[in-house]
Tab-separated table of C-alpha atoms in Angstrom:
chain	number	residue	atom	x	y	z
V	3	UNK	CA	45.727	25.299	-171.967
V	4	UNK	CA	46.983	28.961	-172.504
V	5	UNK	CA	46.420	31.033	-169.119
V	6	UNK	CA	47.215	34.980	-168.085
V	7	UNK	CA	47.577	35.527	-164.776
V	8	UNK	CA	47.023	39.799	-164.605
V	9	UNK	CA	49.221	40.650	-160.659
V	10	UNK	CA	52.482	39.471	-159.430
V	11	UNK	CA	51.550	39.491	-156.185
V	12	UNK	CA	51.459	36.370	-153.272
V	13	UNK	CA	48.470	34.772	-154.987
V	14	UNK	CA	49.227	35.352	-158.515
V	15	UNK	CA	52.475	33.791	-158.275
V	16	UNK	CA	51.159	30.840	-156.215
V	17	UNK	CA	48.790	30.350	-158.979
V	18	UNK	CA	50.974	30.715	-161.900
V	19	UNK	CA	53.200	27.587	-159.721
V	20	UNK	CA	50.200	25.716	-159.531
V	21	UNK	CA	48.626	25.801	-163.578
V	22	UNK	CA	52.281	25.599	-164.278
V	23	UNK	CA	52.399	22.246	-162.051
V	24	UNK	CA	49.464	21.280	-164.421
V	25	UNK	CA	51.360	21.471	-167.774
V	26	UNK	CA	49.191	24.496	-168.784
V	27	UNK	CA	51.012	27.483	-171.022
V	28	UNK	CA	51.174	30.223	-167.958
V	29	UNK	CA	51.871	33.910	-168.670
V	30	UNK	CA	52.114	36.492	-165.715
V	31	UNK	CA	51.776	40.018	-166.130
V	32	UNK	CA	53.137	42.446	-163.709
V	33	UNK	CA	53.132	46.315	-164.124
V	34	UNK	CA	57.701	46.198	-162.190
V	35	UNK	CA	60.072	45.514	-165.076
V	36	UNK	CA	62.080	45.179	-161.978
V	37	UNK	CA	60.432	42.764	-160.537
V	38	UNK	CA	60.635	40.707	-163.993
V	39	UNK	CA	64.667	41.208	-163.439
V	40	UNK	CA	64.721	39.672	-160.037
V	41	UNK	CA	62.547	36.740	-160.711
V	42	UNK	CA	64.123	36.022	-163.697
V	43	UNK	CA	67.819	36.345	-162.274
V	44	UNK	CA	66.994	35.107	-159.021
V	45	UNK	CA	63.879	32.757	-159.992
V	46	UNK	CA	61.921	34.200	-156.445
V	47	UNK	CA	59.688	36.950	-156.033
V	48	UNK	CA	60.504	37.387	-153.022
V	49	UNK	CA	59.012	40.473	-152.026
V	50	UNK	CA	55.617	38.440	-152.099
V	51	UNK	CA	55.861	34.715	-151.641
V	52	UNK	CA	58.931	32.541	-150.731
V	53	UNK	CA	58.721	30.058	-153.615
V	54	UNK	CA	60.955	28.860	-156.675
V	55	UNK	CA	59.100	30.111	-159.907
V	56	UNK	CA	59.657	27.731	-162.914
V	57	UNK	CA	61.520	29.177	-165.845
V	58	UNK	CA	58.130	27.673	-167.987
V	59	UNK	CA	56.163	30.524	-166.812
V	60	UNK	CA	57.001	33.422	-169.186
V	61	UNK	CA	56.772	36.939	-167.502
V	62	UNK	CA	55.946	40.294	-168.810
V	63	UNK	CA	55.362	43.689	-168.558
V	64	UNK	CA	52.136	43.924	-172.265
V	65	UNK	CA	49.079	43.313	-170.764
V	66	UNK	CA	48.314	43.064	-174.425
V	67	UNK	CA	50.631	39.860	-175.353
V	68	UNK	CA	49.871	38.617	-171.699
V	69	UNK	CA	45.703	38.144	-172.553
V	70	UNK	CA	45.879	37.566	-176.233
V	71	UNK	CA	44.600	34.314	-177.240
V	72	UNK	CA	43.929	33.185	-173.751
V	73	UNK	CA	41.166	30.762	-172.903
V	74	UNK	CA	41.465	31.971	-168.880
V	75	UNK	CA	42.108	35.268	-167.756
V	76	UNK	CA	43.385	34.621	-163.827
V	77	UNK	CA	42.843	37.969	-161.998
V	78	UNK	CA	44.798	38.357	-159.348
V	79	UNK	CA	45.069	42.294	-158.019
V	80	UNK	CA	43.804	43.457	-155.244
V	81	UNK	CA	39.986	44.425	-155.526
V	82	UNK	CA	40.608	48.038	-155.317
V	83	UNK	CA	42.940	48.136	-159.134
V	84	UNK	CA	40.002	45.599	-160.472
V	85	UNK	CA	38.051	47.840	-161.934
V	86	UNK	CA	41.638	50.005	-164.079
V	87	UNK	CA	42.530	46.102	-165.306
V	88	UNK	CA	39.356	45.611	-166.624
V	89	UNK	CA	39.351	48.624	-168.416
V	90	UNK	CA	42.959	48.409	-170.022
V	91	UNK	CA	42.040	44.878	-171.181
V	92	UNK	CA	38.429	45.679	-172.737
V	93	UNK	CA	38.659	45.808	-176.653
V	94	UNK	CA	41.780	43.252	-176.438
V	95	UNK	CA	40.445	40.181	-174.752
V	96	UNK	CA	38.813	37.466	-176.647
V	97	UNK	CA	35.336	37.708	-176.198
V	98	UNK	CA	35.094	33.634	-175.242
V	99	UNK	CA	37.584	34.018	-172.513
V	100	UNK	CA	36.661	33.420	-168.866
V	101	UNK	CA	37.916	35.731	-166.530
V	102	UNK	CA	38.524	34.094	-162.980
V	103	UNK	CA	38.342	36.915	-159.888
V	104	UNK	CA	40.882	36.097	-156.937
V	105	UNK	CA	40.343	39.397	-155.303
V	106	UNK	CA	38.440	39.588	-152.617
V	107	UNK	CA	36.717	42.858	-151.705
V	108	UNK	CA	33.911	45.071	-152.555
V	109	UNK	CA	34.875	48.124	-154.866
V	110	UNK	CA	34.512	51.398	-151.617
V	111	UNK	CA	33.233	53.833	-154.499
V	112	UNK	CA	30.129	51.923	-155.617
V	113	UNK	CA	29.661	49.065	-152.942
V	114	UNK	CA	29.655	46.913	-155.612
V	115	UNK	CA	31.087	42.931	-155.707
V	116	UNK	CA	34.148	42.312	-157.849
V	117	UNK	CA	31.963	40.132	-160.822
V	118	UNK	CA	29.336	43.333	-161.169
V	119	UNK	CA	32.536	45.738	-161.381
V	120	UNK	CA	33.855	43.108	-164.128
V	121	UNK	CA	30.645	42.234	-165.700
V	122	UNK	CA	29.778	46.437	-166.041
V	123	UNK	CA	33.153	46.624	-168.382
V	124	UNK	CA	32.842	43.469	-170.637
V	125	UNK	CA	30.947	40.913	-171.658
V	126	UNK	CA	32.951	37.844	-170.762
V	127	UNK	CA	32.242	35.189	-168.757
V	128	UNK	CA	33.008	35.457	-165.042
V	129	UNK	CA	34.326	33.216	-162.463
V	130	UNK	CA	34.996	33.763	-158.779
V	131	UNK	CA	37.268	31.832	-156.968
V	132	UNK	CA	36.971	32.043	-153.215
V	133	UNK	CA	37.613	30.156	-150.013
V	134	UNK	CA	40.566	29.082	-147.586
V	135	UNK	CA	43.567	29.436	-149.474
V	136	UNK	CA	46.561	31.096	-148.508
V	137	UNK	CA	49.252	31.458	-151.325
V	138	UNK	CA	52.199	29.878	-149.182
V	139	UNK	CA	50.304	26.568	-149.213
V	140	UNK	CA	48.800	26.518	-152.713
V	141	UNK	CA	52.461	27.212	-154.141
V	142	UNK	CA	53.600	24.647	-152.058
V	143	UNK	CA	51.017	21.959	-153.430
V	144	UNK	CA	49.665	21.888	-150.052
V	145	UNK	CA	46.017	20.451	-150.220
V	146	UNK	CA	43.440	23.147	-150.534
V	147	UNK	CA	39.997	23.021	-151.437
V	148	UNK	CA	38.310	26.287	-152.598
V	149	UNK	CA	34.691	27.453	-153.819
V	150	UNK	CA	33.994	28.666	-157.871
V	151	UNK	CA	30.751	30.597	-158.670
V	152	UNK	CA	29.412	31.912	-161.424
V	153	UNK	CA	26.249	33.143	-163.296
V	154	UNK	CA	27.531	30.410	-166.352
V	155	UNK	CA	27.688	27.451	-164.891
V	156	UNK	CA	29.383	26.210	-167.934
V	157	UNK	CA	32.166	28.151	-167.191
V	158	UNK	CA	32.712	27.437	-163.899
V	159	UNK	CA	32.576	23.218	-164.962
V	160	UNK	CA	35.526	24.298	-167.731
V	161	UNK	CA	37.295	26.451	-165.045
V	162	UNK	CA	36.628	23.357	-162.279
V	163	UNK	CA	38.463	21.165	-165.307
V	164	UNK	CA	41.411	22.882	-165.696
V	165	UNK	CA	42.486	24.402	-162.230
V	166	UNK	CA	41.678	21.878	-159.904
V	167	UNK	CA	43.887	18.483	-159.052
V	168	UNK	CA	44.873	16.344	-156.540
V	169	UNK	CA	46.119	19.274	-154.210
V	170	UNK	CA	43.777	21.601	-155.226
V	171	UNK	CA	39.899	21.213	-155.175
V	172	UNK	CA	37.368	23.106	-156.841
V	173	UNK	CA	33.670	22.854	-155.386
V	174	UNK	CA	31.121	24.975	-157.230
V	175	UNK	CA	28.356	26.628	-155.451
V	176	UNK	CA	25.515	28.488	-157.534
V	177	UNK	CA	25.287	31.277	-154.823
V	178	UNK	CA	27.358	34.147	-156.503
V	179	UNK	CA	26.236	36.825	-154.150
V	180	UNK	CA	26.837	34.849	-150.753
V	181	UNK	CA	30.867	33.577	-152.539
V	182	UNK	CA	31.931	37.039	-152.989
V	183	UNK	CA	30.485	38.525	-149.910
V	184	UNK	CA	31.736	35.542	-147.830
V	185	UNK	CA	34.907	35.619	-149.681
V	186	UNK	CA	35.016	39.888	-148.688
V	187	UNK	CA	33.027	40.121	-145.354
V	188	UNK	CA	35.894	37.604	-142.960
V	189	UNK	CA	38.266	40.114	-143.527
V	190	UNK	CA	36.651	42.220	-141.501
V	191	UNK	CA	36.554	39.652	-138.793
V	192	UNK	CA	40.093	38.444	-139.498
V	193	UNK	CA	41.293	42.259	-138.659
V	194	UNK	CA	38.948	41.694	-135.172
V	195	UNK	CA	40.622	38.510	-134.208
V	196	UNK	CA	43.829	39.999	-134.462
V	197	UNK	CA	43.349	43.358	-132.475
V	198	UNK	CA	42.203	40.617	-129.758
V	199	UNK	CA	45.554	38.522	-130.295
V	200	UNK	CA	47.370	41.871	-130.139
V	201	UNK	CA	45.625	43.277	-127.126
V	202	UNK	CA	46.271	39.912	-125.081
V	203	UNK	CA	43.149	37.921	-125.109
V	204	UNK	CA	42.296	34.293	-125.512
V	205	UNK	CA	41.016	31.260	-127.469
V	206	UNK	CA	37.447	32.353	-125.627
V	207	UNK	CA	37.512	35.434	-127.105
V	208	UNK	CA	38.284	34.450	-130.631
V	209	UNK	CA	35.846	31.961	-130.993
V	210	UNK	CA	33.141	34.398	-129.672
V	211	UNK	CA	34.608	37.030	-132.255
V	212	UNK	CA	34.715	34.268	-135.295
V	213	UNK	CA	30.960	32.523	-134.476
V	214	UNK	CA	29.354	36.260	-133.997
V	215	UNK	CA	30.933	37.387	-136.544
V	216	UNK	CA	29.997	35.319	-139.245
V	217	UNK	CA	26.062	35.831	-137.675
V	218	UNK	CA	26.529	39.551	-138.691
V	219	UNK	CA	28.301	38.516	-141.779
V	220	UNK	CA	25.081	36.115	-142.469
V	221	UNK	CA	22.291	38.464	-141.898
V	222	UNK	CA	24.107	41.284	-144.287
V	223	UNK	CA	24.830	38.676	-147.011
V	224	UNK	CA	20.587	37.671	-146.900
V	225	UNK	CA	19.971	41.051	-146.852
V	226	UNK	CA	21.752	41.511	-150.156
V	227	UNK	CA	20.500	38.165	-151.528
V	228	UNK	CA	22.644	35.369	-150.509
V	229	UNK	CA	21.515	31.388	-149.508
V	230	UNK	CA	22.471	31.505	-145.531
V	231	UNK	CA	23.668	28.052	-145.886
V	232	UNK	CA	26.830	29.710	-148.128
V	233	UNK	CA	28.215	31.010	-145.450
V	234	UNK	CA	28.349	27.364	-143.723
V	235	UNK	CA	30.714	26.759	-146.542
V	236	UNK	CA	34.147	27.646	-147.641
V	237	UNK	CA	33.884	30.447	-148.444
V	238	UNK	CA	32.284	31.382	-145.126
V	239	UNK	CA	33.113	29.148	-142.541
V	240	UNK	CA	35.910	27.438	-144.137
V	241	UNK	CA	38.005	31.197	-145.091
V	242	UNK	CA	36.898	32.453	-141.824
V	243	UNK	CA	38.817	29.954	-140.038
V	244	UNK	CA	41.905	30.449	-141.908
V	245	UNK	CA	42.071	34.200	-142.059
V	246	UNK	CA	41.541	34.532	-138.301
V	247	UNK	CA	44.019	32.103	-137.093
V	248	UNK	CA	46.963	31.767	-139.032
V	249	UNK	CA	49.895	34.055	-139.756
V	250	UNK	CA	49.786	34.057	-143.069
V	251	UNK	CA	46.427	36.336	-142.755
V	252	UNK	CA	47.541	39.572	-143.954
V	253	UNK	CA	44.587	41.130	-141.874
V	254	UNK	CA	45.004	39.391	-138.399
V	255	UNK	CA	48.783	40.469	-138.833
V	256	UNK	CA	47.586	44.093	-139.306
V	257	UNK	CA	44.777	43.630	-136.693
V	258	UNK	CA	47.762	42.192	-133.880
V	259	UNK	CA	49.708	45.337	-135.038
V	260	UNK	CA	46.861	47.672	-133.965
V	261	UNK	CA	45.592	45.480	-130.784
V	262	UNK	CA	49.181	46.348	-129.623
V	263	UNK	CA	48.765	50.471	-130.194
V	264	UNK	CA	49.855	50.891	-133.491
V	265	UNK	CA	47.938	53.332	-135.635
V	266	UNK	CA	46.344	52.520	-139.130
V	267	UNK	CA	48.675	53.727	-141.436
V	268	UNK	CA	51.552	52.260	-139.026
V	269	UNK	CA	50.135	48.804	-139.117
V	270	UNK	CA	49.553	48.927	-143.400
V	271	UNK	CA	53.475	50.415	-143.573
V	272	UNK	CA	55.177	47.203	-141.846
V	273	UNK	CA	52.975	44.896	-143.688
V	274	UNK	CA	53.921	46.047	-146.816
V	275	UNK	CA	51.317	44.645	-148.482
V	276	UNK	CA	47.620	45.355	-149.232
V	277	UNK	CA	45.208	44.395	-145.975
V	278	UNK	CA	41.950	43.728	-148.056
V	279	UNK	CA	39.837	43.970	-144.778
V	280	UNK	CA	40.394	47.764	-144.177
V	281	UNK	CA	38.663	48.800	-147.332
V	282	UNK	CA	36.015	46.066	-147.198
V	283	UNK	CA	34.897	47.476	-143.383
V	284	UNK	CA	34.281	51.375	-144.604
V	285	UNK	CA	31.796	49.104	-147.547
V	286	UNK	CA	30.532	46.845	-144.866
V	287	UNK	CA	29.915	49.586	-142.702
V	288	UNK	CA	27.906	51.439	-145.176
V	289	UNK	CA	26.070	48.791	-146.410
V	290	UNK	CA	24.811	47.914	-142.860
V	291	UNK	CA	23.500	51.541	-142.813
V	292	UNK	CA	21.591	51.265	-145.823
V	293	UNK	CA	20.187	47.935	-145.437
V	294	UNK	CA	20.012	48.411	-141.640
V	295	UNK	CA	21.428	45.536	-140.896
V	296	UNK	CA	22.851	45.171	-137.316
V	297	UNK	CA	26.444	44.344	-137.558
V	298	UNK	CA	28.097	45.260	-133.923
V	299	UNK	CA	31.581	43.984	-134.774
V	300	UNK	CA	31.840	45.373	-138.320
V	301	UNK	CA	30.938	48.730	-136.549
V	302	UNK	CA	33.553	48.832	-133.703
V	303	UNK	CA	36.063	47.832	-135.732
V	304	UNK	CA	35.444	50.763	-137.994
V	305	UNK	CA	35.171	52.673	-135.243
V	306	UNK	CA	39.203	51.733	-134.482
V	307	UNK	CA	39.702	52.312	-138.164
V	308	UNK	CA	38.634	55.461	-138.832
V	309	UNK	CA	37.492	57.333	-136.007
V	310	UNK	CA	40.581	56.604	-133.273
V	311	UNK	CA	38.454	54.253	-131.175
V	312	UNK	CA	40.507	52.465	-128.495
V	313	UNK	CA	40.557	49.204	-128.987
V	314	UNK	CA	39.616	48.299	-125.408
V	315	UNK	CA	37.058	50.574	-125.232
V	316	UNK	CA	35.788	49.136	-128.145
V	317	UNK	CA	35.678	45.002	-126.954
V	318	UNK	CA	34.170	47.158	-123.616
V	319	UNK	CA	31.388	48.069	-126.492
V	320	UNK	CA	31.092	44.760	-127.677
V	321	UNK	CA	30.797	42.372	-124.371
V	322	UNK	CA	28.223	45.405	-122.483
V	323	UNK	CA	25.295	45.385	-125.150
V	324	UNK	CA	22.310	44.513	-124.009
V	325	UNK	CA	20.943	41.319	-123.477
V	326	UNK	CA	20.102	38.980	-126.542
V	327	UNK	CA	19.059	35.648	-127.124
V	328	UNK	CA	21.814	34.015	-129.370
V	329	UNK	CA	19.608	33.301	-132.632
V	330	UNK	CA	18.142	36.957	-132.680
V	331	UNK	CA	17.829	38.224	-135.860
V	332	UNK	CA	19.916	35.391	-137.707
């Protein structure tokens, strides 16, 4: 099977390993000649993911020879360039190629989900690939078992066939809406969990922050249309988990950074690399507002964000609301 994989990134290159793993023809495109140079002298990418790329997977720079004659498109940016790849790939894509999303996000200028950005652009089919999967494992044929959706569920079976093996499992769930949200939404609680980590606090206070979190990340995702019982799942649940408690989270790093009094832009600078769950809070936030859905934790953490909040005062927010009974408005 001939694959592009659009983004050089963590997950792009621990996907290229894998479908590489799989005997499938793998071409990566990255916008860094540079970084072409290092992988290809050094055979790491190290700037993104300790692992040993095989010399199989060609490399290059043309999105244009990357996507042509592809039967899988494999995007892997980060949510906010989604939209720009589209476009520089629209006229040049084969129009039975399935694009599969990796990013997950919602696009801040539209509030949209990453298939309706694709889907607005071209006419191909769409997959979205979500759930508890961090690149360090998946390159390392760790097992991992992820969630596809689609509105084709023909393509998701065909992209089901040729991604998923003994290390990595592919479960499809019908519920497009509730996948990408899910997918998006435990960012936002990943950045909570580690302000608490970095302000000092406990396994008691993650596991409150994780369970309420994903009852605020519920009642937005049936606002907008999503089956509750997706968010039970891996892509719920199952990503929550990981992306809260494990150092390979990219937003709980970020979140520890700012628990311990760095600012915003400090915190993004010594990660280096994009934190998904900033962006996706200013959407969340504004989503909650127009669908006015309660969402306590999404709020306080923008709050910290983007209006200076102290963290403190903000868990002092949090734990003095007034009295509920715990299956209010779920």
């Amino acid at each position: 099977m001939d694959v592009a994989i659009l983004g050089a990134g963590s997950w792009g290159t621990a996907m290229a390993i894998h479908l590489d793993s799989m005997n499938h023809n793998v071409c990566m495109w990255t916008r860094d000649q540079n970084q072409i140079e290092e992988i290809k002298k050094t055979g790491y990418n190290r700037r993104y993911l300790d692992a040993k790329l095989p010399k199989s997977i060609d490399i290059t720079t043309d999105i244009y020879y990357a996507i042509k004659n592809k039967k899988i498109i494999v995007l892997a940016v980060p949510s906010h360039a989604v939209r720009c790849m589209v476009e520089m790939m629209k006229g040049n894509v084969d129009k039975s190629a399935i694009i599969v999303n990796l990013a997950k996000g919602l696009e801040t200028s539209s509030l949209k989900r990453m298939s309706q950005v694709i889907q607005e652009i071209v006419d191909n089919p769409v997959v979205v690939l979500s759930g508890p999967s961090h690149a360090e494992e998946v390159c390392r044929h760790i097992p991992t078992a992820c969630v596809i959706s689609s509105n084709d569920i023909n393509a998701c079976e065909y992209v089901q066939d040729v991604m998923m093996d003994e290390n990595f499992r592919l479960y499809i769930n019908k519920d497009l809406i509730g996948v990408e949200l899910g997918g998006s939404l435990k960012n936002i609680i990943a950045l909570g969990a580690g302000i608490s980590d970095g302000l000092g606090f406990g396994d008691n206070t993650k596991a409150a922050l994780m369970t309420r979190g994903l009852a605020e990340i519920t009642r937005l995702g049936v606002a907008l249309g999503s089956d509750p019982l997706t968010f039970l799942g891996l892509t719920g649940m199952g990503d929550l988990i990981v992306t809260c408690t494990s150092m390979y989270s990219r937003n709980r790093r970020a979140g520890i950074k700012i628990g311990q009094g760095k600012s915003l832009d400090e915190a993004l600078s010594e990660i280096g690399m994009v934190v998904e769950g900033v962006n996706t809070t200013k959407s969340a936030y504004e989503l909650s507002k127009i669908y006015g859905i309660e969402m306590p934790i999404t709020n306080e953490i923008y709050s910290i964000l983007f209006e200076g909040k102290n963290p403190r005062e903000a868990v002092y927010s949090l734990m003095t609301r007034n009295r509920k009974h715990e299956m209010e408005g779920i």
